[in-house]
mmCIF file of C-alpha atoms in Angstrom:
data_model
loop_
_atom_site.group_PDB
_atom_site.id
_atom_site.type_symbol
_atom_site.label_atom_id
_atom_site.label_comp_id
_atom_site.label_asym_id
_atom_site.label_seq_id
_atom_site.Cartn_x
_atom_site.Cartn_y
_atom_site.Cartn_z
ATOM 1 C CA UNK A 96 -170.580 256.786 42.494
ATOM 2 C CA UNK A 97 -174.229 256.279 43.413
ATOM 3 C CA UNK A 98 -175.353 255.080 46.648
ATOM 4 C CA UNK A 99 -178.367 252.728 46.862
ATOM 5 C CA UNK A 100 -179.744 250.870 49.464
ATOM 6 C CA UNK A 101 -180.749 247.408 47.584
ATOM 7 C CA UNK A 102 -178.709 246.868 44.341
ATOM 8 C CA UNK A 103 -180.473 244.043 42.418
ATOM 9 C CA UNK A 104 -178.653 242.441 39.060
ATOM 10 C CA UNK A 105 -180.973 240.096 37.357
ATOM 11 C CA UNK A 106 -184.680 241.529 35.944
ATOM 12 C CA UNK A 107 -186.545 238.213 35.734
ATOM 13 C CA UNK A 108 -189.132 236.956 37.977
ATOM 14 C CA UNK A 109 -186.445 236.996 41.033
ATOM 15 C CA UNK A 110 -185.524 240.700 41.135
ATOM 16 C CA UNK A 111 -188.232 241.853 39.770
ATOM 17 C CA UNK A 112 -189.726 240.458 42.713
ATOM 18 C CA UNK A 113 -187.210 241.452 45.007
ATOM 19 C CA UNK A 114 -187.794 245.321 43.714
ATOM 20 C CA UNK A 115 -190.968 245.091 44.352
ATOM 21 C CA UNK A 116 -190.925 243.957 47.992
ATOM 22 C CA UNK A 117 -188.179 247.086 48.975
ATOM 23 C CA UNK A 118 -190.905 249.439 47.428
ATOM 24 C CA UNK A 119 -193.194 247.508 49.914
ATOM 25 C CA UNK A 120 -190.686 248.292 52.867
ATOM 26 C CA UNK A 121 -189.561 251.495 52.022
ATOM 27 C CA UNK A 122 -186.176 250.610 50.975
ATOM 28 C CA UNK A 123 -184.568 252.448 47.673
ATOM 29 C CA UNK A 124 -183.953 249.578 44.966
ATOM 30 C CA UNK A 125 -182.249 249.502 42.120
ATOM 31 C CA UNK A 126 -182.744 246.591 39.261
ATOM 32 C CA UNK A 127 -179.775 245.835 36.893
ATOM 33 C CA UNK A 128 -181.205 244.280 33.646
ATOM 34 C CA UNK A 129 -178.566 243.714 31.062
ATOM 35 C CA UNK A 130 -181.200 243.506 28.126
ATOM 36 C CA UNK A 131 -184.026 245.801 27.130
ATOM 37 C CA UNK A 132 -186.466 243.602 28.046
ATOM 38 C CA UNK A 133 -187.564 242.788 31.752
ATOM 39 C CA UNK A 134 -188.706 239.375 32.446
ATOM 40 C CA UNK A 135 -185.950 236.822 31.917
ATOM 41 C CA UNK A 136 -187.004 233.296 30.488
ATOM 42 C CA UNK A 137 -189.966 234.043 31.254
ATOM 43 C CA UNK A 138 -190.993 235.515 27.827
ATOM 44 C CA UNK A 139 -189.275 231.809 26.614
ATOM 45 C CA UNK A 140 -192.292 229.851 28.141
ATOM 46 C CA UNK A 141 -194.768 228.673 25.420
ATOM 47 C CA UNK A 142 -197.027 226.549 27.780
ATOM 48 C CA UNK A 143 -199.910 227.748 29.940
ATOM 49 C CA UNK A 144 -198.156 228.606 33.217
ATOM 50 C CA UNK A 145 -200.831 227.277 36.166
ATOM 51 C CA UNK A 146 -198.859 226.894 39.289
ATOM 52 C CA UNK A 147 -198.165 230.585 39.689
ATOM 53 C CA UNK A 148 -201.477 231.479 41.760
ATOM 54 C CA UNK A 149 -204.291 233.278 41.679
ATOM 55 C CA UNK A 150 -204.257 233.317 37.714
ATOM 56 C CA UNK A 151 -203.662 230.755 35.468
ATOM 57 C CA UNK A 152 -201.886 232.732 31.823
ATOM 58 C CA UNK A 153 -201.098 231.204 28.614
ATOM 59 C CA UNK A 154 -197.801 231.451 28.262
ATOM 60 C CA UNK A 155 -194.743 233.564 29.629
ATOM 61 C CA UNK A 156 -196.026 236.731 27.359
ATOM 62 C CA UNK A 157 -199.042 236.753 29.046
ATOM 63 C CA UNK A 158 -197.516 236.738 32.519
ATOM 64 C CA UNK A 159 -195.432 239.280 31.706
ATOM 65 C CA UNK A 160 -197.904 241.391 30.270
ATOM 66 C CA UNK A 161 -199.416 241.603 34.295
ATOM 67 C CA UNK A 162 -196.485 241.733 35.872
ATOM 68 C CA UNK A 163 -195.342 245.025 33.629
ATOM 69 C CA UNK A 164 -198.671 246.872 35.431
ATOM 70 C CA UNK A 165 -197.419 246.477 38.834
ATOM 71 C CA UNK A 166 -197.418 250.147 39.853
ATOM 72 C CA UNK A 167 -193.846 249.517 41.859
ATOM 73 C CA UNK A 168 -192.140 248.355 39.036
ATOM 74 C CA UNK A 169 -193.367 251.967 37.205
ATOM 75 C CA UNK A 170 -191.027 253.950 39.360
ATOM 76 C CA UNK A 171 -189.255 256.382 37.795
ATOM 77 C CA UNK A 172 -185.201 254.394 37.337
ATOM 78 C CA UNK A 173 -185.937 251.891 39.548
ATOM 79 C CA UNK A 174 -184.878 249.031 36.425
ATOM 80 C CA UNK A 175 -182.270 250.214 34.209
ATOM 81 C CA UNK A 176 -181.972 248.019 31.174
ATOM 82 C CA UNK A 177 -179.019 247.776 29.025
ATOM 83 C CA UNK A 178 -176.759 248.074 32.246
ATOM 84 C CA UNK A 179 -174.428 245.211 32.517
ATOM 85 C CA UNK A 180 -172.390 244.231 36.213
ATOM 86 C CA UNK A 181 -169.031 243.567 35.010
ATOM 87 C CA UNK A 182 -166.860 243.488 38.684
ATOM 88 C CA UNK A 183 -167.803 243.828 42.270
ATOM 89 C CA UNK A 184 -165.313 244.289 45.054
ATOM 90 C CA UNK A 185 -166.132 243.332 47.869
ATOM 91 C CA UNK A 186 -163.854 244.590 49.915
ATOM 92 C CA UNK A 187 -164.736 248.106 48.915
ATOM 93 C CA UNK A 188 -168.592 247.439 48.547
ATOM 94 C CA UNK A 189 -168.632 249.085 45.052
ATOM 95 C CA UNK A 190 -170.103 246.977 42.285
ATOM 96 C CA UNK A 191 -168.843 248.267 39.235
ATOM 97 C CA UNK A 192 -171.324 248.373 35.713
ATOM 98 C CA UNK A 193 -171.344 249.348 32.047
ATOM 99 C CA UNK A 194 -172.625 252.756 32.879
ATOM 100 C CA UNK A 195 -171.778 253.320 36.581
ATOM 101 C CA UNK A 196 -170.534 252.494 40.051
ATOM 102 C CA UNK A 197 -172.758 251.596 42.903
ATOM 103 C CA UNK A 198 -172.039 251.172 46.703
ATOM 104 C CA UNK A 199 -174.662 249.233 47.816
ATOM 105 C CA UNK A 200 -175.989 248.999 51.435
ATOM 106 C CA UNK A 201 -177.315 245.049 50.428
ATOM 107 C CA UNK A 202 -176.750 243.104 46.638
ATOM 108 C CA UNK A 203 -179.036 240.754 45.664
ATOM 109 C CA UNK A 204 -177.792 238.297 42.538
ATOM 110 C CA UNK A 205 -180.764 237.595 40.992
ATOM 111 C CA UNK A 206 -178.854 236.699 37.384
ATOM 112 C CA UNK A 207 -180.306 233.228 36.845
ATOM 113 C CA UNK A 208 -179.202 230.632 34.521
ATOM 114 C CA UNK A 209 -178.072 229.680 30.715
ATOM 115 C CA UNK A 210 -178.200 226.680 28.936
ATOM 116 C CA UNK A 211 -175.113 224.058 28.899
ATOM 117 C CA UNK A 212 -173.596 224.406 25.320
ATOM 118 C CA UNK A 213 -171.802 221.599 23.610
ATOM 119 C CA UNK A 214 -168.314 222.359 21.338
ATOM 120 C CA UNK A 215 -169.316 219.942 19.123
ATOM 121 C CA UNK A 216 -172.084 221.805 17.859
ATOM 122 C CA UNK A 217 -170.941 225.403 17.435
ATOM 123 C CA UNK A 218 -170.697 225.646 13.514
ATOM 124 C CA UNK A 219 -173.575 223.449 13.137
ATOM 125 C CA UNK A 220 -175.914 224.888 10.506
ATOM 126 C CA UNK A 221 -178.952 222.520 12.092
ATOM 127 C CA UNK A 222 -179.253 223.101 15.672
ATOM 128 C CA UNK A 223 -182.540 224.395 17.432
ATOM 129 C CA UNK A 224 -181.681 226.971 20.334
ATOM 130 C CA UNK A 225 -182.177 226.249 23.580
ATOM 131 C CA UNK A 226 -185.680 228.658 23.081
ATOM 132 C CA UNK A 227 -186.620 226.327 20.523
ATOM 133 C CA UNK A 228 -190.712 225.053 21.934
ATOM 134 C CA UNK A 229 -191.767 221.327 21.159
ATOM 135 C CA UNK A 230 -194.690 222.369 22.721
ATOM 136 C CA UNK A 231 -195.517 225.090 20.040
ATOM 137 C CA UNK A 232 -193.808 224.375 17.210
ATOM 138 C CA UNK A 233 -193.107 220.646 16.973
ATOM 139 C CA UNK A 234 -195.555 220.547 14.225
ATOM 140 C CA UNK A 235 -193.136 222.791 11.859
ATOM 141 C CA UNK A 236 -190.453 219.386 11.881
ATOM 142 C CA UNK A 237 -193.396 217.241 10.472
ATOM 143 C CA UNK A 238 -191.435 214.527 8.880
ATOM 144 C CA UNK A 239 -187.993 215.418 9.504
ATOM 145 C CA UNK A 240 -185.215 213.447 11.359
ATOM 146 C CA UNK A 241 -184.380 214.704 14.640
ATOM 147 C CA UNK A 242 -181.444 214.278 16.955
ATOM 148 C CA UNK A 243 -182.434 215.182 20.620
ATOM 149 C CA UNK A 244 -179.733 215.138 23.157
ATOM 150 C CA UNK A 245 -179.755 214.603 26.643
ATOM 151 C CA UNK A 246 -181.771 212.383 29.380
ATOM 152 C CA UNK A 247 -183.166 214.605 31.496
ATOM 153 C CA UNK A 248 -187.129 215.583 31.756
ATOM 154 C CA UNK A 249 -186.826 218.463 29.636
ATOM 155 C CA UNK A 250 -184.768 216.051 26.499
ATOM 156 C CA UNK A 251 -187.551 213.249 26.694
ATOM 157 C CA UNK A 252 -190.461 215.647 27.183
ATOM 158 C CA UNK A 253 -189.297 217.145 23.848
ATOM 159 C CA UNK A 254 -188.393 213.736 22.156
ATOM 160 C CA UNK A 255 -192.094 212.903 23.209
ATOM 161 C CA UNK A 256 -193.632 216.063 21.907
ATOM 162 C CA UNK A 257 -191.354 215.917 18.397
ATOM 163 C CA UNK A 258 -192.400 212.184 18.062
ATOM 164 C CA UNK A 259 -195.823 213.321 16.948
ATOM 165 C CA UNK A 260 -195.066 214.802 13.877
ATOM 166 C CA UNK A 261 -191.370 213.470 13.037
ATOM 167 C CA UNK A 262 -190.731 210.948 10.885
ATOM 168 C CA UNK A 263 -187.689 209.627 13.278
ATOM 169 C CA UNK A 264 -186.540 210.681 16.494
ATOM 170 C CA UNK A 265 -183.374 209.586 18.015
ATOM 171 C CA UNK A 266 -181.924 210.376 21.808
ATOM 172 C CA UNK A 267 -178.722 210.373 22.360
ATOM 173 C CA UNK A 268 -177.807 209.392 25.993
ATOM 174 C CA UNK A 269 -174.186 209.636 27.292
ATOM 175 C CA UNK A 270 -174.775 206.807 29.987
ATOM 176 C CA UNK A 271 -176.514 203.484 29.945
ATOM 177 C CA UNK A 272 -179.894 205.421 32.109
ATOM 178 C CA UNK A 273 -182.282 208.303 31.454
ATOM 179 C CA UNK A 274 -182.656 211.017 34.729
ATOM 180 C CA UNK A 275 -186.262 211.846 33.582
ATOM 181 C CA UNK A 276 -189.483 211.499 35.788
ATOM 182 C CA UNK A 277 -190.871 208.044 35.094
ATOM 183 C CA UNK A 278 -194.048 209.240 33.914
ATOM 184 C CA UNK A 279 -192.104 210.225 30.781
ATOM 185 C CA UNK A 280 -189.845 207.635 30.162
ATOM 186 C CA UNK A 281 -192.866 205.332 30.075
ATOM 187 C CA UNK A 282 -194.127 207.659 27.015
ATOM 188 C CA UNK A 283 -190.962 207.718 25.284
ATOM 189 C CA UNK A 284 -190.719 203.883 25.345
ATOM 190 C CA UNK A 285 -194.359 203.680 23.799
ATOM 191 C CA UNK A 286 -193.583 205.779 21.209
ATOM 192 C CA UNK A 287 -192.644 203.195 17.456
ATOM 193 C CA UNK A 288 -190.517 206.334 15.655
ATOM 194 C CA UNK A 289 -188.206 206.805 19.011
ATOM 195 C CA UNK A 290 -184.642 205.091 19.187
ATOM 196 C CA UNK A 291 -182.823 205.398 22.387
ATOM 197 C CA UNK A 292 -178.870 205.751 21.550
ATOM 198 C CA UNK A 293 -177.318 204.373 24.578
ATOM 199 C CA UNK A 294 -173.790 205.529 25.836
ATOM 200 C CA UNK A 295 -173.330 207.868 22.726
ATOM 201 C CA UNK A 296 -172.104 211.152 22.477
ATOM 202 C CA UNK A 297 -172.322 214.080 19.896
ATOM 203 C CA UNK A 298 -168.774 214.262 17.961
ATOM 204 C CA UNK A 299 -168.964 216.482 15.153
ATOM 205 C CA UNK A 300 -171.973 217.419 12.188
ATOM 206 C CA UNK A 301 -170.874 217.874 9.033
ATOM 207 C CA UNK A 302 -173.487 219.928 6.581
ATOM 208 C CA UNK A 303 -172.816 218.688 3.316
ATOM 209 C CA UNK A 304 -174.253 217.766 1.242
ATOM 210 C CA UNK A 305 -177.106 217.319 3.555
ATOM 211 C CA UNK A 306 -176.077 217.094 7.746
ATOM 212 C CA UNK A 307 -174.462 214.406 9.013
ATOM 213 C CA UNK A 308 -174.244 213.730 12.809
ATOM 214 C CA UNK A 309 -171.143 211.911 14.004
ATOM 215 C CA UNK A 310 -172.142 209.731 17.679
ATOM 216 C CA UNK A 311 -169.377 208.598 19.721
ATOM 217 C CA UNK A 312 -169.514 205.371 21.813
ATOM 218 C CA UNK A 313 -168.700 206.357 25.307
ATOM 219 C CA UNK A 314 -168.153 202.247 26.015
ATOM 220 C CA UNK A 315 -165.715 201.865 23.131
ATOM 221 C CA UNK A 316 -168.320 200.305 20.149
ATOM 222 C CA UNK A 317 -168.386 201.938 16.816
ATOM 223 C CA UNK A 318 -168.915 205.138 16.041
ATOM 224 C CA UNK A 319 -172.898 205.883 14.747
ATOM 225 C CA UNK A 320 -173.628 208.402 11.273
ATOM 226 C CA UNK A 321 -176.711 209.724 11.803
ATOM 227 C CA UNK A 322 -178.967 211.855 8.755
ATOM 228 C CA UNK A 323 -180.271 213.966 11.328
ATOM 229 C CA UNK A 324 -182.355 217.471 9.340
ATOM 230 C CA UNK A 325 -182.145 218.751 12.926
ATOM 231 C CA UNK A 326 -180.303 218.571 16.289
ATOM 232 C CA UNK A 327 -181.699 219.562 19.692
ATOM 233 C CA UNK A 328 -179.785 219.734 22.491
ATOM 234 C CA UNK A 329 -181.481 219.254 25.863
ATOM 235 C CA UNK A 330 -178.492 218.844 28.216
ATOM 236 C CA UNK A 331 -179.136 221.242 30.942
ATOM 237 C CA UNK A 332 -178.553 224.329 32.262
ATOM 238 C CA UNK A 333 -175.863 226.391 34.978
ATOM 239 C CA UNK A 334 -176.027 229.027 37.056
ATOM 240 C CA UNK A 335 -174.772 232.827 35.739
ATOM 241 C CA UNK A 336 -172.572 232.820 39.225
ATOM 242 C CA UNK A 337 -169.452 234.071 37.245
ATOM 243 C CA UNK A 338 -169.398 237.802 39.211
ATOM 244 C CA UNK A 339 -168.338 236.147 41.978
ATOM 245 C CA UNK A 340 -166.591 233.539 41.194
ATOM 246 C CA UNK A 341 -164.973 233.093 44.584
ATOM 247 C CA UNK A 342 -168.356 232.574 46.449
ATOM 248 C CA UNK A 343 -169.263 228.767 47.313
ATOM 249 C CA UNK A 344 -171.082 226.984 44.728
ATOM 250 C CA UNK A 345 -172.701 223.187 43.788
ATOM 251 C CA UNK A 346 -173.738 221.653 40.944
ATOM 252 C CA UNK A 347 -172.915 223.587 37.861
ATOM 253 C CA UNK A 348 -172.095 226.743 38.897
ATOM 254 C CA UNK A 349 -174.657 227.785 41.382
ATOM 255 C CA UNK A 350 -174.872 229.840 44.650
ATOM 256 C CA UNK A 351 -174.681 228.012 48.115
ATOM 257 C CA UNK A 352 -176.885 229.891 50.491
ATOM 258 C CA UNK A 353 -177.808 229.952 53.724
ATOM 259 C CA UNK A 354 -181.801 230.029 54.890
ATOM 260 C CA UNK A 355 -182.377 233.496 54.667
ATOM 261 C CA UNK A 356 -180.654 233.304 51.104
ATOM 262 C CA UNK A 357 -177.299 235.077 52.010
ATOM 263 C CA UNK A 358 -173.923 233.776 50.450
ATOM 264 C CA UNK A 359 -171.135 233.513 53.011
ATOM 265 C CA UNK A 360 -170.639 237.514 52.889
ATOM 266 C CA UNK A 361 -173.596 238.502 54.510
ATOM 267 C CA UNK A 362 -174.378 241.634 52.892
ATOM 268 C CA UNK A 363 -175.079 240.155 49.131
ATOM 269 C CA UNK A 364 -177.868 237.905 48.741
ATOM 270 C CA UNK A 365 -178.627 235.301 46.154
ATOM 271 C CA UNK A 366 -182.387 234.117 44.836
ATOM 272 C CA UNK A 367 -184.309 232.140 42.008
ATOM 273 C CA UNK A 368 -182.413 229.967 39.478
ATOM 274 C CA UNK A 369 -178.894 231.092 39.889
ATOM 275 C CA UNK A 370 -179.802 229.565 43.670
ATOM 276 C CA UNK A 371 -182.470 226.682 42.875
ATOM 277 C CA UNK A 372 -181.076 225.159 40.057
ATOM 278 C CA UNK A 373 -183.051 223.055 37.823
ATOM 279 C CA UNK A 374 -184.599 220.819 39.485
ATOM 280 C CA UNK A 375 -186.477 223.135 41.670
ATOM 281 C CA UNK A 376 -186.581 225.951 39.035
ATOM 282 C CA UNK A 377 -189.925 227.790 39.693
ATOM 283 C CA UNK A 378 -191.233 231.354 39.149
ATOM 284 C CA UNK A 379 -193.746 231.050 42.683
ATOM 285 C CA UNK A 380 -190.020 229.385 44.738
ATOM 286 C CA UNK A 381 -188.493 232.689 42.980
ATOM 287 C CA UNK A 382 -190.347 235.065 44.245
ATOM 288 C CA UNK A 383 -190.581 233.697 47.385
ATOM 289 C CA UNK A 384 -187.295 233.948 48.442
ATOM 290 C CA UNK A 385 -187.399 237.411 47.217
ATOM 291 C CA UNK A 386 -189.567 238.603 49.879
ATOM 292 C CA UNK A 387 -187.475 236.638 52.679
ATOM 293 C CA UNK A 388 -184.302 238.004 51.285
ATOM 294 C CA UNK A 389 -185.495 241.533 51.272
ATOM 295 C CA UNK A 390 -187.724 241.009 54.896
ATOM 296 C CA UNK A 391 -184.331 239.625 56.382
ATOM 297 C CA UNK A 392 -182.765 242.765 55.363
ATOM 298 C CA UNK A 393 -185.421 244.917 57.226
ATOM 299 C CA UNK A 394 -185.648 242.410 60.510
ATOM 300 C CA UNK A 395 -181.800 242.480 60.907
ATOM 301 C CA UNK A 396 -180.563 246.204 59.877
ATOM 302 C CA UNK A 397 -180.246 247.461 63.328
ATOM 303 C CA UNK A 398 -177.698 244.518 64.352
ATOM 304 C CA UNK A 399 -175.430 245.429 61.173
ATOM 305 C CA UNK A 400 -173.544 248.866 61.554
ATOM 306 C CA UNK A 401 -172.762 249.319 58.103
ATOM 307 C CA UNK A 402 -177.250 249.638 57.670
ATOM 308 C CA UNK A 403 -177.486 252.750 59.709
ATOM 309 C CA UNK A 404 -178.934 254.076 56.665
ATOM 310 C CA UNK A 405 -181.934 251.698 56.965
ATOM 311 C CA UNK A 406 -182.953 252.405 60.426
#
């Protein structure tokens, strides 16, 4: 069993952040990355990334590429990749890992989130992954037929960006609205090769001899067959909360937290996504509440018995 003051699992912008603020404060860290690659989704971005002050960088690899020459982030096991949290108990304060057990004076969940999947499409040979960048590669489905699913900003955004190059793009909507900003939905409805599906869902995509998508009515019309080359689904994301599932959450799957970002047992902390959720999903809110979480620790060790160890 290894002892260890701050036990972070999640090595994106949140714990790394989070790391870096206990080698500010003196407290012993340790970062929990279940890859081999630090960073999170934000190697996924493909757009220039200008609300993260003082720089502006071109993309997620280039804001990775400073944050891997922070000096705290070089110490020696402080982010150990390839080590997966599979249980914690709470009771007993041990989290429990692919390679080890850990007592932890504080845990910080710091595991973001994934995007929502749909059953429909899981032997589909023509789906884009969730990674898949309109912004970049758009271009590369010049002239193709596209399915995008979803209403949110991120589905239009991409129907937008795809409608520049595609021969036909169609969104499928589940309800009779879009959820996206207005500024986009104006764009979308300006654009000739874009047809809004309506009340439609995704039922099934069969691949020969070329793929067929299958639309369900949700309002009881006919179903809609659909020579779709490609299908992207934009339908959201949740929260990686399943550790514990018996802590509060909202929305889809993530953690309820108080102002100082602790869940209702006050030793294990929860910050960025797997907190935020989408619609305030930001790398600057991320690793802000990082340095509160880890300054709470600090301000209030001396009214918690179970911190002697951090006086």
């Amino acid at each position: 069993m290894e002892h260890v003051q701050v036990l972070i699992i999640g090595g994106g912008m949140a714990g790394l952040s989070a790391a870096i603020w206990c080698q500010r404060l003196g407290l012993s860290a340790v970062v929990l990355e279940g890859t081999d690659a630090i960073g999170g989704q934000i190697g996924q971005i493909r757009n220039r990334i200008w609300d993260f002050p003082p720089g502006v960088y071109q993309d997620g690899e280039a804001l990775l590429t400073e944050l891997k020459k922070n000096e705290s982030l070089c110490v020696n096991g402080l982010v150990r990749m390839n080590e997966q949290a599979v249980s914690i108990d709470t009771a007993k304060r041990l989290v429990h890992t692919t390679a080890r057990v850990y007592r932890p004076n504080y845990l910080v969940i710091a595991t973001g989130i994934r995007p929502n999947q749909l059953a429909a499409l899981n032997n589909a040979p023509n789906v884009l992954g969730p990674w898949f960048s309109t912004t970049s590669n758009a271009k590369s489905l010049a002239n193709q037929n596209i399915l995008v699913i979803g209403s949110g900003d991120r589905a239009v955004e991409s129907a937008i960006n795809l409608s520049s190059y595609a021969q036909n793009v169609w969104v499928s909507v589940r309800s009779n609205r879009l959820r996206a900003r207005d500024e986009w939905q104006k764009q979308l409805h300006e654009r000739d090769n874009v047809t809004i599906l309506w009340e439609t869902e995704i039922a099934e995509v069969t691949a020969a001899p070329t793929p067929v998508a299958t639309l369900h009515s949700t309002v009881g019309k006919p179903d809609l067959t659909l020579d779709a080359d490609w299908i992207l689904p934009r339908i959201g994301v949740r929260g990686n909360s399943e550790l514990l599932p018996g802590l509060p959450t909202y929305g889809e799957g993530f953690y309820v937290v108080n102002d100082v970002l602790q869940t209702e047992i006050d030793w294990i902390y929860a910050i960025g996504d797997v907190v935020n959720g989408p619609a305030y999903a930001s790398l600057a809110l991320a690793s802000g509440q990082a340095m509160k979480a880890i300054k709470h620790m600090i301000l209030t060790r001396k009214e918690n018995s179970h911190d002697a160890s951090l006086s």
